[in-house]
Coordinates of C-alpha atoms and ligand atoms in Angstrom, one line a residue:
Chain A
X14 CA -13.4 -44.8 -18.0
X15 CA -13.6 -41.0 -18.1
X16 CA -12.4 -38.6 -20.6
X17 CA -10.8 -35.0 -20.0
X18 CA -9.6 -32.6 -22.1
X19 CA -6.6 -31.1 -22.5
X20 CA -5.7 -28.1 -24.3
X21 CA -2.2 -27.1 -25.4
X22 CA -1.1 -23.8 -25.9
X23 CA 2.5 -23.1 -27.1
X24 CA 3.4 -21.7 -30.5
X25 CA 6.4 -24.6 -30.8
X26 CA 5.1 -27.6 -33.1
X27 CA 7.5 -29.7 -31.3
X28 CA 6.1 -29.7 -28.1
X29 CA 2.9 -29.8 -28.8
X30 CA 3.3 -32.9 -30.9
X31 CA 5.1 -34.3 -28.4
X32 CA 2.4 -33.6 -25.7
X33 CA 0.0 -35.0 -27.9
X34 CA 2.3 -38.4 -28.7
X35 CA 2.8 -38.6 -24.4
X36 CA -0.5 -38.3 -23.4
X37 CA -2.1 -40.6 -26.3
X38 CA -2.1 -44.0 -24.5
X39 CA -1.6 -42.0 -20.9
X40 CA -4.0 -43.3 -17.9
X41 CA -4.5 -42.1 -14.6
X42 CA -6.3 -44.9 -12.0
X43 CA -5.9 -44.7 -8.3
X44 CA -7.5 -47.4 -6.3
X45 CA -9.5 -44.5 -4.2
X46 CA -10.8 -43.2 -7.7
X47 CA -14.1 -44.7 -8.8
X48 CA -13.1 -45.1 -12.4
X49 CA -9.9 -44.3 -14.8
X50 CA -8.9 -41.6 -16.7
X51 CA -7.7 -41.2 -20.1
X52 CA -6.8 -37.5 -22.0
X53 CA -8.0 -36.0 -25.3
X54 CA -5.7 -33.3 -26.7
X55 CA -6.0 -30.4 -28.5
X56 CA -3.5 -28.3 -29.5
X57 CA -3.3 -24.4 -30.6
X58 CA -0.7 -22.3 -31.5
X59 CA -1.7 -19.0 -30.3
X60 CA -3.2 -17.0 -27.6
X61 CA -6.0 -16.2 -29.5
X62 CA -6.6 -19.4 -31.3
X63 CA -6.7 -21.0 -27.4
X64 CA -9.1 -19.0 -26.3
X65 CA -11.4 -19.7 -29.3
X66 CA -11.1 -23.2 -28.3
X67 CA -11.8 -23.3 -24.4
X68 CA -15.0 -21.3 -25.6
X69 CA -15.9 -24.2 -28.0
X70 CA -14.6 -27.3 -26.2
X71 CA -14.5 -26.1 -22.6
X72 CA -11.1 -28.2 -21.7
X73 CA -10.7 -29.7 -18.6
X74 CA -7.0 -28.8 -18.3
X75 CA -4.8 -26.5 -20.3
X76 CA -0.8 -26.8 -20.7
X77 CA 0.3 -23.2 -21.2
X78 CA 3.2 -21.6 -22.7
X79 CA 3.6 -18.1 -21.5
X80 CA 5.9 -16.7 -24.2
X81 CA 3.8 -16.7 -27.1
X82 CA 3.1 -14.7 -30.6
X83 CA 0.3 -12.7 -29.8
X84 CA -1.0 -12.2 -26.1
X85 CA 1.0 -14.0 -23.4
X86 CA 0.0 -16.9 -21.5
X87 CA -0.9 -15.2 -18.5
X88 CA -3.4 -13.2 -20.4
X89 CA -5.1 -16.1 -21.2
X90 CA -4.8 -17.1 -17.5
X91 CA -6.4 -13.7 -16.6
X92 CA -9.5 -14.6 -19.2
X93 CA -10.2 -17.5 -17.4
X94 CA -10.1 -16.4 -14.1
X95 CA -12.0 -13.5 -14.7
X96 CA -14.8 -15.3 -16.5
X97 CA -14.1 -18.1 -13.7
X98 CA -14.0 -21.0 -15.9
X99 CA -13.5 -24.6 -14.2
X100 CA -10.2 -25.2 -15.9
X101 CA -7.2 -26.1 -13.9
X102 CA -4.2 -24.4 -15.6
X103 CA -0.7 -25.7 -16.0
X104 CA 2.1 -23.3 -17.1
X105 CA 4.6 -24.9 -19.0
X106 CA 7.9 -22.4 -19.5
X107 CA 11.2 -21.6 -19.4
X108 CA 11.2 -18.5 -17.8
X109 CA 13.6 -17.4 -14.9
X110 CA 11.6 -15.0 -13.5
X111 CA 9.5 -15.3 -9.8
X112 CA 7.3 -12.7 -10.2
X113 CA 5.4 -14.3 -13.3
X114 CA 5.1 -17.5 -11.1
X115 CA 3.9 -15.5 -8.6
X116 CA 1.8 -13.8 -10.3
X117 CA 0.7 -16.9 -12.2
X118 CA -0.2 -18.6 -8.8
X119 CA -2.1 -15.8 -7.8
X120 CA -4.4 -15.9 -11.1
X121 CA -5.2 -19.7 -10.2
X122 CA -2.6 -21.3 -12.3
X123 CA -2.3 -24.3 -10.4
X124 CA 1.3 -25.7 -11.4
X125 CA 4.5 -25.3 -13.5
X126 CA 6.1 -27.6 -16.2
X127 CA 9.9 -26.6 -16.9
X128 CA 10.8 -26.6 -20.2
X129 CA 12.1 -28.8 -21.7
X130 CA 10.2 -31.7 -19.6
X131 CA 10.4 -35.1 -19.6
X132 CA 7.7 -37.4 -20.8
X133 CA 7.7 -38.3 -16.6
X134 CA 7.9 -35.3 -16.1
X135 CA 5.1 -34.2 -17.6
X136 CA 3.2 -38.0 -16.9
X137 CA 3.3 -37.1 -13.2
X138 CA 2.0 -33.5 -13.0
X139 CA -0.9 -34.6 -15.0
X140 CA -1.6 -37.2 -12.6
X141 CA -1.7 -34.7 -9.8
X142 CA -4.2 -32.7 -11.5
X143 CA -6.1 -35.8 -12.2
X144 CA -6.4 -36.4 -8.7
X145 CA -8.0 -33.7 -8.1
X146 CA -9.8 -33.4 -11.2
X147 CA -11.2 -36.2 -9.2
X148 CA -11.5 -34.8 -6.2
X149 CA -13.0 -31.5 -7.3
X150 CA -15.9 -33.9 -9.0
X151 CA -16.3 -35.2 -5.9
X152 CA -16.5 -32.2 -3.4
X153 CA -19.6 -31.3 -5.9
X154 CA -21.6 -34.4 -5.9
X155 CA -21.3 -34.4 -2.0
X156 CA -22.5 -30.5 -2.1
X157 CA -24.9 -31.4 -4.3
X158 CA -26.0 -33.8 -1.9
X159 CA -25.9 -31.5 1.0
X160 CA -23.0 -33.0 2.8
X161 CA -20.8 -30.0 2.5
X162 CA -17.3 -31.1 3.1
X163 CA -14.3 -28.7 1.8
X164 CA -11.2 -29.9 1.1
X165 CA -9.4 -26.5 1.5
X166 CA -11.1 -26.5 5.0
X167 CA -10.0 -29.7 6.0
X168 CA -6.0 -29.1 4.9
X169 CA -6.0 -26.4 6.6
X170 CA -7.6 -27.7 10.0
X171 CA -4.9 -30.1 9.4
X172 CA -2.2 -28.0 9.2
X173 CA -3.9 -26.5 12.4
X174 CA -3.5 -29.5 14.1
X175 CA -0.3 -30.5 13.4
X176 CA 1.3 -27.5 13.9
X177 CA 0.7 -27.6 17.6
X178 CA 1.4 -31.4 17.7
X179 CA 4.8 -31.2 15.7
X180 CA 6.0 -27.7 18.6
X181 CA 4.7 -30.4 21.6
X182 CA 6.9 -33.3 20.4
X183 CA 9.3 -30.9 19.5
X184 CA 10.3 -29.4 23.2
X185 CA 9.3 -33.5 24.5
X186 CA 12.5 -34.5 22.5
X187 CA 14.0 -31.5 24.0
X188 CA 13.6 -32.4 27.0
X189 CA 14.4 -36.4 26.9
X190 CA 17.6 -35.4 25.1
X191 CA 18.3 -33.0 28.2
X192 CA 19.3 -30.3 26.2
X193 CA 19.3 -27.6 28.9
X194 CA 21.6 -29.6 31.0
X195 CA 20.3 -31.7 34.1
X196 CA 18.1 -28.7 35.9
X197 CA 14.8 -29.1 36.1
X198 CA 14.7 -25.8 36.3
X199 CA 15.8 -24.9 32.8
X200 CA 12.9 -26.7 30.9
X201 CA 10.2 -24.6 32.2
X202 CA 9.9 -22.5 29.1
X203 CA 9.4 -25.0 27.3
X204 CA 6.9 -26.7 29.8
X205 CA 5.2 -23.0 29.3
X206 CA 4.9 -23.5 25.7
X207 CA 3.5 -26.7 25.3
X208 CA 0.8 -26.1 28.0
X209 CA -0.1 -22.7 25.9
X210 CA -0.3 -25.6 22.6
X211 CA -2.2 -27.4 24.5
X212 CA -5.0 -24.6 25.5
X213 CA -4.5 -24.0 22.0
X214 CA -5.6 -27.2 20.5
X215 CA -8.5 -27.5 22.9
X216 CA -9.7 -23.8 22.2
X217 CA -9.9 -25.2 19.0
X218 CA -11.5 -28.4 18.9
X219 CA -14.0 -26.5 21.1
X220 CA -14.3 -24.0 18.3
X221 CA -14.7 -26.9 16.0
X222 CA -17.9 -27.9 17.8
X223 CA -19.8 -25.1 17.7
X224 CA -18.8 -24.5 14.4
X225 CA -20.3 -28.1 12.9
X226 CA -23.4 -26.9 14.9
X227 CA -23.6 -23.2 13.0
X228 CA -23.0 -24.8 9.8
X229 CA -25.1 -27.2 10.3
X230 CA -28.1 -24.8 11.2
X231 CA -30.2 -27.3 12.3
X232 CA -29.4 -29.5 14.6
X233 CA -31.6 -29.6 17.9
X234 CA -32.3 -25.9 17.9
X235 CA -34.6 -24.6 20.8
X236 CA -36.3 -21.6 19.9
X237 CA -38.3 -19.6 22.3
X238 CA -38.5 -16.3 23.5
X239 CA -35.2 -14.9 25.6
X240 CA -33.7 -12.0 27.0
X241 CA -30.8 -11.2 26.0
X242 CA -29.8 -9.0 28.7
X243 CA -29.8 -12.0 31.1
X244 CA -27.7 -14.1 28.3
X245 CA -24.7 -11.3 28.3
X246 CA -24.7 -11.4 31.7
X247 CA -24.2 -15.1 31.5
X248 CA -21.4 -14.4 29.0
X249 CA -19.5 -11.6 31.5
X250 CA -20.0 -13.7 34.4
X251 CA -17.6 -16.0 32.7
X252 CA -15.6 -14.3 31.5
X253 CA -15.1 -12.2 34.6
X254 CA -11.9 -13.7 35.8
X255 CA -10.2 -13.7 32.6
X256 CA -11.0 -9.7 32.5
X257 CA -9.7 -9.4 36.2
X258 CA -6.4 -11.0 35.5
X259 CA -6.1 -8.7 32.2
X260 CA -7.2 -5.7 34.5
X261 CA -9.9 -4.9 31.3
X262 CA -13.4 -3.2 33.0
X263 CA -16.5 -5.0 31.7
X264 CA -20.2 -2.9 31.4
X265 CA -23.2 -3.8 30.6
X266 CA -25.7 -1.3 29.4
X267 CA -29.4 -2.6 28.6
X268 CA -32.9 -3.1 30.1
X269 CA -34.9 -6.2 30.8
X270 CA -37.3 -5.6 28.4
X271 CA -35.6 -6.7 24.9
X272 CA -36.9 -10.1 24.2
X273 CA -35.9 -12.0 21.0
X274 CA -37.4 -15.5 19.7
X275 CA -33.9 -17.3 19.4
X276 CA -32.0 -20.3 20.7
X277 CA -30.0 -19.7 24.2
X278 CA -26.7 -21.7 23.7
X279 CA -26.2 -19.8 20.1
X280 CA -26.6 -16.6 21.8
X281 CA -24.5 -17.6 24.5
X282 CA -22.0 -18.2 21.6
X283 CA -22.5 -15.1 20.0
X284 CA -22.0 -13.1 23.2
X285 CA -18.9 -15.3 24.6
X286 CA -16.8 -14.8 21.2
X287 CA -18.1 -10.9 20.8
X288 CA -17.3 -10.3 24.5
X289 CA -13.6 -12.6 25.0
X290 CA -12.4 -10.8 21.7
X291 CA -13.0 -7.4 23.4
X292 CA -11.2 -8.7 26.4
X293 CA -8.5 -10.5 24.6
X294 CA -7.8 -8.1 22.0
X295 CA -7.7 -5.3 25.0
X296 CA -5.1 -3.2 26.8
X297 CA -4.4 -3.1 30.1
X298 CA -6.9 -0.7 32.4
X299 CA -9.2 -1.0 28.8
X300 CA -12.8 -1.5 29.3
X301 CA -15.6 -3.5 27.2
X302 CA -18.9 -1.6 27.1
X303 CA -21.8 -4.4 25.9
X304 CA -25.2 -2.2 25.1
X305 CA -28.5 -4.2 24.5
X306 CA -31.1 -2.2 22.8
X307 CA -34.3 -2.5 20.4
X308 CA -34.4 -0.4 17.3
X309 CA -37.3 -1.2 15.1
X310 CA -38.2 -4.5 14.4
X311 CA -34.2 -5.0 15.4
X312 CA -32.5 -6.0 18.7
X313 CA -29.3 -4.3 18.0
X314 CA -25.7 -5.5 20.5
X315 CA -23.2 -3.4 20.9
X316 CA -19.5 -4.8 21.9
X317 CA -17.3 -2.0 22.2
X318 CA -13.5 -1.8 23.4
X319 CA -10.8 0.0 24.0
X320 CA -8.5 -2.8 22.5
X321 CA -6.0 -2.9 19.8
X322 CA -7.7 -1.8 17.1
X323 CA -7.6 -3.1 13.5
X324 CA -6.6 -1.8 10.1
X325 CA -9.2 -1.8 7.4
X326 CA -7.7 -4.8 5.3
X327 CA -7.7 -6.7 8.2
X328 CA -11.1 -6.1 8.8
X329 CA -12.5 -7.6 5.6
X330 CA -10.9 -11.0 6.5
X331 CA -11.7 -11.5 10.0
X332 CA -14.8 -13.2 9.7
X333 CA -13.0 -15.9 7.4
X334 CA -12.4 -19.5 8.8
X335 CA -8.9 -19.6 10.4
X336 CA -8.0 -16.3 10.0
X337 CA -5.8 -14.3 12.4
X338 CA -4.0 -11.3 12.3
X339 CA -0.7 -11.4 13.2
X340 CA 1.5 -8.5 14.6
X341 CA 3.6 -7.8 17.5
X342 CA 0.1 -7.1 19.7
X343 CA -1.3 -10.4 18.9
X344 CA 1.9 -13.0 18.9
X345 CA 1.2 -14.2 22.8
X346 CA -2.5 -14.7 22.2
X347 CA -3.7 -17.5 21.7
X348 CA -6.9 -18.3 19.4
X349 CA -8.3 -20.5 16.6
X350 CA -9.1 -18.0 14.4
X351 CA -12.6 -19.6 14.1
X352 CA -14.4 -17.7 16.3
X353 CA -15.9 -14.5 14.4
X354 CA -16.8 -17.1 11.4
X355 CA -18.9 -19.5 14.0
X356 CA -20.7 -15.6 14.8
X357 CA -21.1 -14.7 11.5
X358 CA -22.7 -17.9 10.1
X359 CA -25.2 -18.3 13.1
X360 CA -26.1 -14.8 12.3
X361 CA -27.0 -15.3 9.1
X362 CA -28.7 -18.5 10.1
X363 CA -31.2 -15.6 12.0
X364 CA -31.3 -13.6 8.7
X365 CA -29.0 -10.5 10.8
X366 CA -26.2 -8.8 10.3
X367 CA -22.5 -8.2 11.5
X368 CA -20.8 -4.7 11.2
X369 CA -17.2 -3.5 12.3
X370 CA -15.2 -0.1 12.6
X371 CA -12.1 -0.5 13.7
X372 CA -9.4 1.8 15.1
X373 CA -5.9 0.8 15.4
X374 CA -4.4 1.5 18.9
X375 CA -8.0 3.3 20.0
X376 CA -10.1 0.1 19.8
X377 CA -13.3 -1.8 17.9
X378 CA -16.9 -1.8 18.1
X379 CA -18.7 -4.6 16.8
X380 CA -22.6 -4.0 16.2
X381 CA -24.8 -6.9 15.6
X382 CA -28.6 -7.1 14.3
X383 CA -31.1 -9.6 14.6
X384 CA -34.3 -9.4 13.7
X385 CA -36.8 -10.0 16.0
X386 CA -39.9 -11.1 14.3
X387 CA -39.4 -10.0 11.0
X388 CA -35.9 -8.7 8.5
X389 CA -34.7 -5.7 9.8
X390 CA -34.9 -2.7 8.1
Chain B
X22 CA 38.2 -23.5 7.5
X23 CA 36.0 -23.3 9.9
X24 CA 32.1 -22.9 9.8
X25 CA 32.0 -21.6 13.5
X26 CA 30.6 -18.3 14.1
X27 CA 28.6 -18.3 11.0
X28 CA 25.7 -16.4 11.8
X29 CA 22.4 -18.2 11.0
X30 CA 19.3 -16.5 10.1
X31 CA 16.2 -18.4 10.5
X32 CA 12.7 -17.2 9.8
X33 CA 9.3 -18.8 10.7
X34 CA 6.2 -17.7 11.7
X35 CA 5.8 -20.1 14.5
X36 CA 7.3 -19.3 17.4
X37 CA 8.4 -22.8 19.4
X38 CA 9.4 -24.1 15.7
X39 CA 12.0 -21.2 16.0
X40 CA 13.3 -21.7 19.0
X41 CA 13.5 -25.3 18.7
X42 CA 15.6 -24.6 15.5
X43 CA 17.4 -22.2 17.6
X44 CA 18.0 -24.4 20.3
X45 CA 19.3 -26.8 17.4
X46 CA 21.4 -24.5 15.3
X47 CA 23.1 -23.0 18.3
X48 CA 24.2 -26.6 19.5
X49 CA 26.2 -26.9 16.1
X50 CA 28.2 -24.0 17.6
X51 CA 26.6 -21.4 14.9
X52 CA 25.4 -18.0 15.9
X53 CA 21.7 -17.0 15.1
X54 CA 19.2 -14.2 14.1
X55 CA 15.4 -15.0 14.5
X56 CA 12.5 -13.5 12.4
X57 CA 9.0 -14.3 12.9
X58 CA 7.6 -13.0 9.4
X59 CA 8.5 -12.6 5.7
X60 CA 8.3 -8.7 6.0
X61 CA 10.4 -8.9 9.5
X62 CA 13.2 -10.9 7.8
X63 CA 13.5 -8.8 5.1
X64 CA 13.9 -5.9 7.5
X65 CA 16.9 -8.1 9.3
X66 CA 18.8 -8.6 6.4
X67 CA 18.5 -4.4 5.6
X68 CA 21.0 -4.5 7.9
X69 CA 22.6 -8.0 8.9
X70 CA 24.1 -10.6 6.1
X71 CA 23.6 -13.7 7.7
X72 CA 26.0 -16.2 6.3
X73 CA 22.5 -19.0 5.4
X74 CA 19.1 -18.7 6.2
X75 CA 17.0 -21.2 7.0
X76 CA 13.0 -19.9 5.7
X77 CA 9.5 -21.5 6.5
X78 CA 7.7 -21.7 2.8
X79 CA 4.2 -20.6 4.4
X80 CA 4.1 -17.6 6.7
X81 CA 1.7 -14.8 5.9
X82 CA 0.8 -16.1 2.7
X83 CA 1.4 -19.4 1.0
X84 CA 4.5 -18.3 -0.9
X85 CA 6.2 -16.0 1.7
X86 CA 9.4 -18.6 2.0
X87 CA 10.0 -18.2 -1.9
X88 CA 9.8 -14.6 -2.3
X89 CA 12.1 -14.4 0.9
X90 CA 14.2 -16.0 -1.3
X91 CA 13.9 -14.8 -4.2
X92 CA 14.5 -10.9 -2.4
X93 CA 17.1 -12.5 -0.5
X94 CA 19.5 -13.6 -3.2
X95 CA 18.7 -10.4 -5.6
X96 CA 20.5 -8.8 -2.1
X97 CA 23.5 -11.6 -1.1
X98 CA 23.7 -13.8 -4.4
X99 CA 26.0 -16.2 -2.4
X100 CA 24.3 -16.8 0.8
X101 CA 22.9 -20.3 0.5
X102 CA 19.3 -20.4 1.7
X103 CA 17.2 -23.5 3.0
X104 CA 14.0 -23.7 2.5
X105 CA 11.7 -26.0 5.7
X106 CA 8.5 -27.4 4.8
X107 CA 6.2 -29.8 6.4
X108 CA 3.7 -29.2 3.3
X109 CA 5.4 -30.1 0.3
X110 CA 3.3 -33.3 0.0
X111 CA -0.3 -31.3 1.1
X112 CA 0.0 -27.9 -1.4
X113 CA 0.6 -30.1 -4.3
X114 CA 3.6 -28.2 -5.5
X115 CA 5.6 -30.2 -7.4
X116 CA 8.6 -29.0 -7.9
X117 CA 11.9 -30.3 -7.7
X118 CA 14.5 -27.8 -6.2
X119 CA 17.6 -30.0 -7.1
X120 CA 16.0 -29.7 -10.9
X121 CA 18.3 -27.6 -12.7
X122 CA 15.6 -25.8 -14.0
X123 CA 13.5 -24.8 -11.5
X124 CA 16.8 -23.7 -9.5
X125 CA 16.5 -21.2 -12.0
X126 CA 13.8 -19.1 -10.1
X127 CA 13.3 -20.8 -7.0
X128 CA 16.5 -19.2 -5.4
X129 CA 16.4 -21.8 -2.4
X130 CA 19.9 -24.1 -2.4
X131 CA 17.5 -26.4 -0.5
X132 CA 14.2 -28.0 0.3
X133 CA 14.3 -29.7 4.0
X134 CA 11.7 -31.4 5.6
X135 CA 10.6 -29.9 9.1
X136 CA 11.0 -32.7 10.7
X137 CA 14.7 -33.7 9.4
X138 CA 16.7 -35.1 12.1
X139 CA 19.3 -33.3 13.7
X140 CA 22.5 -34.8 12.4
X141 CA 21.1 -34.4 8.6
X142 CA 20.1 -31.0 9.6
X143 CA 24.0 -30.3 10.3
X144 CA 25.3 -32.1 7.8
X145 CA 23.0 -29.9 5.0
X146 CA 24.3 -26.7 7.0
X147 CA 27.6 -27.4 6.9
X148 CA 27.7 -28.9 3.1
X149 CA 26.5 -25.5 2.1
X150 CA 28.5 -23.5 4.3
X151 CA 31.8 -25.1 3.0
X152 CA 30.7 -24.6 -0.5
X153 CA 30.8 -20.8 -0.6
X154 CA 34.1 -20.9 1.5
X155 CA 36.0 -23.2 -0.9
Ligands
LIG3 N1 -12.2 -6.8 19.5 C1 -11.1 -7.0 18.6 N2 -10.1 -6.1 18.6 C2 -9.1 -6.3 17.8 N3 -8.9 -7.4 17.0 C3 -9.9 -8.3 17.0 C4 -11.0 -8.2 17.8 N4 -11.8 -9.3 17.6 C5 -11.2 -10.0 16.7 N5 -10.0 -9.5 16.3 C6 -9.1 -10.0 15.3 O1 -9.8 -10.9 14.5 C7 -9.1 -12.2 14.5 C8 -10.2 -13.3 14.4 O2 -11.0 -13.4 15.6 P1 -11.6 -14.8 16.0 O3 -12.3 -15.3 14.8 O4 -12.4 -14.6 17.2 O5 -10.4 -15.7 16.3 P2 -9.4 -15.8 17.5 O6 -9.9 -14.9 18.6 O7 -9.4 -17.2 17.9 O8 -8.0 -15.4 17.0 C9 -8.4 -12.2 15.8 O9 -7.2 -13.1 15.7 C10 -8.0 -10.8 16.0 O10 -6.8 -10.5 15.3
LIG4 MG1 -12.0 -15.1 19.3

């Protein structure tokens, strides 16, 4: 049996009595859950008094009123998120306003009580934070152990998944209902968008692999000396129809003579993502200009375009798993939104950097440095 | 009173999910208006009053379908709005639209499922349409 700690904050004796009398012979056991929990509570009547106590007991969970005597609940909210505290907040309130949930959510409270509750009420929200009370515990120990498996990560490759799965099945019911009518004819949209899901979903399990390789960093890594010219010109040689068909010029500037100690197939990965984004993300009659060169104890790549361009919030969250930027430009491309995070952690597995400027409607240049022997300067 | 020729709005940010909706509402004999984004929907209704909406909770960010909502009803207090999900169960959220109390600032008249069949789906439509004409 495990303990946590609950705080209550709410200036009302009533409820916090009657938190107190709920949660008293309370537990929370799941049969995937190692052990049982029970809940401690303690209970304060102020803002101010609260935070006295999460400095002196460090609670597992607080209940949180928001209208209170002194400072209001979200203030306290905004104490613990800035001094990051490992407390998962529950608001409990009244209130009939969205922008303090919103806001709430936003500063990491991680679910709302109405008021007044029920004991059930109340009985099941704590059993949802218990789970991942749990959870949580549980990420750590495996990160502590090295097996690095994140749970927001994996809901969101899931949702990734599904997504394309649930628009497939989707237009297949379509179809076997015959809602167009009895012409072939008139399904081909729809046969169109499912084989687009379906590129989809394989871009990204293909994604998925060499992502589990860069995060892994090891693996079977085969290190010797390459150059690099001869690896973009793998890359464009790929890539060469898809540029053709989206009439996009590719160049490639460089001389034989930059050699780096590095593995081939992460280059090639590097190169293909750096290079199809330039493409992809391009306009019609745009060009690519790829430049190898040394600079110091650097090898420095260039991927330039004439593309779409980005704006400079966008640019801070490209490198981010799953992330893509939607707008009008972007809706008919398809991608994973993996792809600059796989570049970015292989180059930091090589102790290099990544650097963007971004022009909307003029185009990107992406510069990359790796070090050849030693850091770069 | 008939529910014909209401106009429909539906917003969601993927694009087959909104045409297979389309596709769906249309076949109830309803008229619709598509928006692919929180901010594109909010430009719609600038101009249009739809007479429901039909919102995706996620689009670009994790509470885009509420404050839809929530901007949506400050605008047309009566339209009813519907709010799909396929992630009720994996965000955690728990709340209960058809509480009273968190009525009070989720402005959705419902939560569906995504995946709600087709009949339901009308039936839903069609028991908030005839509320706001009776
Ligand atoms: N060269 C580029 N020009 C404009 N936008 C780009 C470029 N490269 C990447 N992006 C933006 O960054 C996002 C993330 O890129 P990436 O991780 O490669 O994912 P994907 O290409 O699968 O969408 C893209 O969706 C796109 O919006
Ligand atoms: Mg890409």
């Amino acid at each position: 049996m495990s303990t946590l700690k609950i705080l209550v904050i709410d200036d009302e004796p009533g409820i916090r009595s009657g938190i107190s009398r709920i949660l008293r012979n309370f537990r929370v056991d799941y049969p995937f859950m190692e052990e049982a929990f029970d809940f401690e509570v303690h209970e304060a009547s102020t803002g101010e008094a609260g935070i006295e106590l999460i400095e002196k007991d460090k609670p597992d969970i607080l209940l949180l009123d928001n209208k209170l005597p002194g400072i209001q609940g979200i203030e306290v909210l905004e104490y613990i998120r800035k001094k990051q505290m490992n407390i998962i907040v529950v608001m409990i309130t009244s209130y009939a306003s969205l922008e303090l949930a919103v806001k709430a959510t936003s500063d990491g409270a991680y679910d709302f009580i109405p008021k007044p509750f029920t004991p059930q009420e109340l009985k099941s929200s704590i059993e949802n934070i218990t789970k991942r009370v749990f959870l949580k515990k549980m990420t750590n120990k495996l990160q502590e152990t090295g097996k690095q498996i994140r749970f927001q990560f994996l809901s969101v490759l899931s949702h990734e998944l599904k997504a394309p799965l649930n628009s497939i099945e989707g237009y297949l019911q379509m179809i076997k209902e015959r809602q167009a009518g009895p012409q072939l004819e008139s399904y081909d949209y729809m046969v169109d968008r499912m084989l687009e899901r379906i590129k989809g979903m394989r871009t990204l399990i293909l994604d998925l692999l060499d992502l589990t390789k860069a995060a892994s960093g090891k693996g079977k890594r085969d290190i010797r000396e390459l150059n690099l010219v001869d690896i973009a010109n793998t890359a464009i040689d790929t890539m060469r129809p898809y540029s053709i068909q989206k009439d996009v010029k590719l160049n490639l500037h460089g001389n034989d003579t930059v050699k780096i100690m590095a593995d081939s197939e992460e280059m090639e990965i590097i190169f293909n993502n750096l290079i199809s984004n330039a493409i992809k993300y391009n306009k019609e009659g745009g060009t690519v200009d790829c430049t190898i060169s040394e600079n110091g104890n650097c090898v420095e790549i260039l991927v330039e375009d004439s593309g779409i361009g980005m704006n400079p919030e966008d640019i801070t969250r490209i490198f981010d798993d799953f992330v893509r930027i939607k707008t009008e430009k972007t809706r008919n491309i398809t991608g994973s939104g993996l792809g600059l995070a796989i570049v970015k952690k292989l180059i930091d597995t090589y102790m290099g950097k990544i650097e963007v400027t971004s022009q909307p409607d003029k185009g990107s240049k992406f510069k990359v440095k790796l070090p050849i022997d030693k850091p770069c300067s | 009173m008939s529910t014909k020729n209401k106009l429909i709005l539906i917003v969601d940010d993927d694009q087959d999910y909104l045409y297979q909706m389309k596709t769906r509402v249309e076949s109830f004999g309803f008229q619709t208006l598509l928006a692919e984004s929180q901010k594109e929907a909010e430009e719609l209704i600038e101009k249009t009053k739809p007479d429901l909406a039909i919102v995706d909770l996620m689009m670009e960010n994790e509470d885009s379908g509420f404050i839809l909502c929530y901007k949506m009803k400050k605008k047309y207090p009566e339209v009813p709005i519907i709010i799909a999900t396929g992630v009720a169960a994996e965000t955690g959220i728990s709340f209960d639209i058809n509480d009273e109390n968190n009525r009070k600032w989720i402005k959705a008249d419902r939560f569906l499922e995504k995946g709600i069949r087709k009949e339901k789906l009308k039936e839903e439509i069609d028991k908030l349409l005839i509320k706001i004409n009776s």
